[in-house]
Amino acid sequence: MTLTLLHTAEIHQRAFDALRDRIAPGETLRHVVRPDWLARSQAGVPEDVAEEIAQAVAGATGAVLCTCTTIGPAAEAAGALRVDWPMMQDAARSGGDVLMVYTLESTLEPSLALLERALGEAGQGADVHLLALTQFWPLFEAGEREAFEAAIAGGVRDAVRDIPGLGAVVLAQGSMAGAAGLLADLGIPVLASPELALACALAAR
């Protein structure tokens, strides 16, 4: 059965196709790419965008995975799996405080709410520390992926030194996933959403 993915950037289509080829070759992915949904949701998801997302979910055959954190709540309300939910569940099980890193301001509210929900469901009283690296988002928009990931990794390293007792680092946006590989020596889990979410969505079908 086909898995439909809702994206707000073309780069995510390529990234998830590559993930599919690595972890689930032969699976069929259908991509819906709507950059305008993100552009129109910088101050919160408006009603017309929520309606369009709901129509896309309703029109899909089989499961739907939303890969954008900003529009995630609207997609979940329509019946889709949010790309960051499996990651937040893993973070909640880490047994310590969580550093949540984000590069897009519109990501903050939905991602923080989801992480707090995961912590609540896991019965964890951990603190959440926030690291805003929004100054690096223009690098992603310009297609400078390696510079974007290196800048995130550097920011995380600096922050972790000042926060004892961390159980995990959460890279809130799927676009940040490449930075996790640059932080493999950090000594604590650095969680990124795409692979976890794709595996979970395929299994859930």
Short mmCIF file of C-alpha atoms in Angstrom, two decimals:
data_model
loop_
_atom_site.label_atom_id
_atom_site.label_comp_id
_atom_site.label_asym_id
_atom_site.label_seq_id
_atom_site.Cartn_x
_atom_site.Cartn_y
_atom_site.Cartn_z
CA MET A 1 0.00 0.00 0.00
CA THR A 2 1.24 3.49 -0.86
CA LEU A 3 2.47 5.84 1.88
CA THR A 4 1.71 9.50 1.15
CA LEU A 5 4.10 12.15 2.45
CA LEU A 6 3.21 15.82 2.84
CA HIS A 7 6.23 18.11 2.37
CA THR A 8 6.78 21.86 2.38
CA ALA A 9 10.16 21.72 0.57
CA GLU A 10 11.29 19.77 -2.49
CA ILE A 11 14.49 18.68 -0.73
CA HIS A 12 12.45 16.52 1.66
CA GLN A 13 11.09 14.46 -1.24
CA ARG A 14 14.62 13.54 -2.29
CA ALA A 15 15.67 12.86 1.29
CA PHE A 16 12.79 10.49 1.97
CA ASP A 17 13.24 8.68 -1.33
CA ALA A 18 16.87 8.08 -0.34
CA LEU A 19 15.80 6.88 3.11
CA ARG A 20 13.24 4.55 1.52
CA ASP A 21 15.89 3.09 -0.77
CA ARG A 22 18.10 2.41 2.25
CA ILE A 23 15.66 1.06 4.85
CA ALA A 24 12.67 -0.19 2.84
CA PRO A 25 13.54 -0.71 -0.84
CA GLY A 26 10.55 -1.49 -2.99
CA GLU A 27 8.08 0.52 -0.92
CA THR A 28 5.98 3.05 -2.82
CA LEU A 29 5.99 6.66 -1.64
CA ARG A 30 3.67 9.34 -3.00
CA HIS A 31 4.85 12.90 -2.43
CA VAL A 32 2.76 16.04 -2.06
CA VAL A 33 5.04 19.10 -2.05
CA ARG A 34 3.47 22.40 -0.94
CA PRO A 35 5.99 25.11 0.02
CA ASP A 36 3.12 27.59 0.24
CA TRP A 37 1.69 25.79 3.29
CA LEU A 38 4.81 26.69 5.27
CA ALA A 39 4.99 30.21 3.85
CA ARG A 40 1.37 30.85 4.85
CA SER A 41 1.78 29.39 8.35
CA GLN A 42 4.58 31.48 9.85
CA ALA A 43 2.19 33.01 12.40
CA GLY A 44 0.29 29.76 12.96
CA VAL A 45 -1.62 27.49 10.59
CA PRO A 46 -4.57 29.45 9.19
CA GLU A 47 -7.94 27.87 8.61
CA ASP A 48 -7.61 27.71 4.84
CA VAL A 49 -4.26 25.89 5.05
CA ALA A 50 -5.70 23.46 7.61
CA GLU A 51 -8.59 22.75 5.24
CA GLU A 52 -6.23 22.11 2.33
CA ILE A 53 -4.14 19.75 4.47
CA ALA A 54 -7.27 17.90 5.57
CA GLN A 55 -8.33 17.51 1.94
CA ALA A 56 -4.90 16.11 1.03
CA VAL A 57 -5.06 13.60 3.88
CA ALA A 58 -8.62 12.58 3.06
CA GLY A 59 -7.72 12.10 -0.60
CA ALA A 60 -4.77 9.84 0.09
CA THR A 61 -4.89 6.08 -0.25
CA GLY A 62 -3.44 4.57 2.91
CA ALA A 63 -1.32 6.19 5.60
CA VAL A 64 -0.07 9.79 5.48
CA LEU A 65 3.14 11.17 7.01
CA CYS A 66 3.58 14.94 7.39
CA THR A 67 7.26 15.88 7.25
CA CYS A 68 6.89 19.56 8.25
CA THR A 69 6.91 20.41 11.96
CA THR A 70 5.14 23.75 11.54
CA ILE A 71 2.01 22.28 9.95
CA GLY A 72 2.26 19.06 11.97
CA PRO A 73 -0.62 19.78 14.38
CA ALA A 74 -3.02 20.45 11.51
CA ALA A 75 -1.90 17.31 9.71
CA GLU A 76 -2.29 15.22 12.86
CA ALA A 77 -5.77 16.62 13.41
CA ALA A 78 -6.62 15.43 9.90
CA GLY A 79 -5.33 11.92 10.60
CA ALA A 80 -1.69 12.04 9.51
CA LEU A 81 1.37 10.91 11.45
CA ARG A 82 3.65 13.77 12.47
CA VAL A 83 7.27 13.33 11.45
CA ASP A 84 8.53 14.33 14.88
CA TRP A 85 6.29 12.20 17.10
CA PRO A 86 8.43 9.00 17.14
CA MET A 87 11.50 11.15 17.85
CA MET A 88 9.80 12.96 20.74
CA GLN A 89 8.78 9.60 22.20
CA ASP A 90 12.40 8.43 22.06
CA ALA A 91 13.54 11.66 23.73
CA ALA A 92 10.99 11.19 26.50
CA ARG A 93 12.40 7.74 27.20
CA SER A 94 15.99 9.01 27.46
CA GLY A 95 15.83 9.43 31.22
CA GLY A 96 17.23 12.96 31.44
CA ASP A 97 16.64 16.54 30.42
CA VAL A 98 16.17 17.29 26.72
CA LEU A 99 17.77 19.99 24.60
CA MET A 100 15.40 20.92 21.77
CA VAL A 101 17.11 22.70 18.87
CA TYR A 102 15.24 24.58 16.15
CA THR A 103 16.09 26.90 13.26
CA LEU A 104 12.65 28.18 12.29
CA GLU A 105 10.60 30.22 14.75
CA SER A 106 7.30 28.75 13.58
CA THR A 107 8.61 25.33 14.66
CA LEU A 108 8.99 26.27 18.32
CA GLU A 109 5.42 26.14 19.56
CA PRO A 110 4.24 22.91 17.87
CA SER A 111 7.51 21.07 18.57
CA LEU A 112 7.66 22.08 22.23
CA ALA A 113 4.02 21.12 22.76
CA LEU A 114 4.64 17.72 21.19
CA LEU A 115 7.76 17.07 23.27
CA GLU A 116 5.94 18.02 26.46
CA ARG A 117 3.11 15.69 25.46
CA ALA A 118 5.57 12.83 24.96
CA LEU A 119 7.20 13.53 28.33
CA GLY A 120 3.79 13.58 29.99
CA GLU A 121 2.73 10.30 28.42
CA ALA A 122 6.03 8.72 29.51
CA GLY A 123 5.60 10.02 33.06
CA GLN A 124 8.86 11.95 32.88
CA GLY A 125 9.41 15.20 34.76
CA ALA A 126 12.43 16.19 32.70
CA ASP A 127 13.24 19.80 31.90
CA VAL A 128 13.29 20.98 28.31
CA HIS A 129 16.06 23.37 27.31
CA LEU A 130 15.59 25.38 24.11
CA LEU A 131 18.29 26.32 21.62
CA ALA A 132 17.26 28.73 18.86
CA LEU A 133 19.58 28.68 15.86
CA THR A 134 17.27 30.67 13.62
CA GLN A 135 20.17 32.72 12.27
CA PHE A 136 21.18 29.66 10.22
CA TRP A 137 17.84 29.04 8.47
CA PRO A 138 18.81 31.23 5.48
CA LEU A 139 21.59 28.71 4.75
CA PHE A 140 18.96 25.99 4.27
CA GLU A 141 16.82 28.25 2.12
CA ALA A 142 19.86 28.99 -0.05
CA GLY A 143 20.57 25.30 -0.54
CA GLU A 144 23.81 25.45 1.46
CA ARG A 145 23.10 22.19 3.21
CA GLU A 146 26.59 21.34 4.46
CA ALA A 147 27.10 24.80 5.92
CA PHE A 148 23.64 24.61 7.54
CA GLU A 149 24.38 21.27 9.17
CA ALA A 150 27.86 22.32 10.32
CA ALA A 151 26.48 25.50 11.88
CA ILE A 152 23.83 23.52 13.77
CA ALA A 153 26.41 21.01 15.02
CA GLY A 154 28.65 23.82 16.26
CA GLY A 155 25.78 25.49 18.08
CA VAL A 156 24.74 22.25 19.74
CA ARG A 157 28.29 21.51 20.93
CA ASP A 158 28.54 24.95 22.52
CA ALA A 159 25.17 24.59 24.26
CA VAL A 160 25.69 21.06 25.58
CA ARG A 161 28.81 22.11 27.48
CA ASP A 162 26.67 24.39 29.67
CA ILE A 163 23.79 21.99 30.39
CA PRO A 164 24.58 19.07 32.72
CA GLY A 165 22.32 16.04 32.95
CA LEU A 166 21.08 15.95 29.38
CA GLY A 167 19.50 12.69 28.27
CA ALA A 168 19.03 13.62 24.62
CA VAL A 169 19.28 16.32 22.01
CA VAL A 170 16.30 16.76 19.69
CA LEU A 171 16.78 18.31 16.26
CA ALA A 172 13.25 19.61 15.93
CA GLN A 173 13.05 19.93 12.14
CA GLY A 174 13.57 17.19 9.60
CA SER A 175 15.74 19.57 7.60
CA MET A 176 18.28 19.47 10.45
CA ALA A 177 18.79 15.70 10.35
CA GLY A 178 22.20 15.80 8.69
CA ALA A 179 23.67 17.52 11.73
CA ALA A 180 23.12 14.38 13.82
CA GLY A 181 25.93 12.56 12.02
CA LEU A 182 28.30 15.41 12.90
CA LEU A 183 27.48 14.96 16.58
CA ALA A 184 27.94 11.19 16.88
CA ASP A 185 30.77 11.68 19.39
CA LEU A 186 28.75 13.86 21.75
CA GLY A 187 28.13 11.05 24.22
CA ILE A 188 24.34 11.45 24.32
CA PRO A 189 21.71 10.58 21.72
CA VAL A 190 21.16 13.24 19.06
CA LEU A 191 17.74 12.49 17.64
CA ALA A 192 16.52 13.39 14.16
CA SER A 193 13.06 12.67 12.86
CA PRO A 194 13.07 11.42 9.23
CA GLU A 195 14.31 7.83 9.55
CA LEU A 196 12.40 7.14 12.78
CA ALA A 197 9.22 8.55 11.28
CA LEU A 198 9.47 6.71 7.97
CA ALA A 199 10.08 3.38 9.70
CA CYS A 200 7.17 4.03 12.06
CA ALA A 201 4.80 5.07 9.25
CA LEU A 202 5.63 2.02 7.15
CA ALA A 203 5.18 -0.28 10.14
CA ALA A 204 1.88 1.34 11.10
CA ARG A 205 0.26 0.46 7.79
#
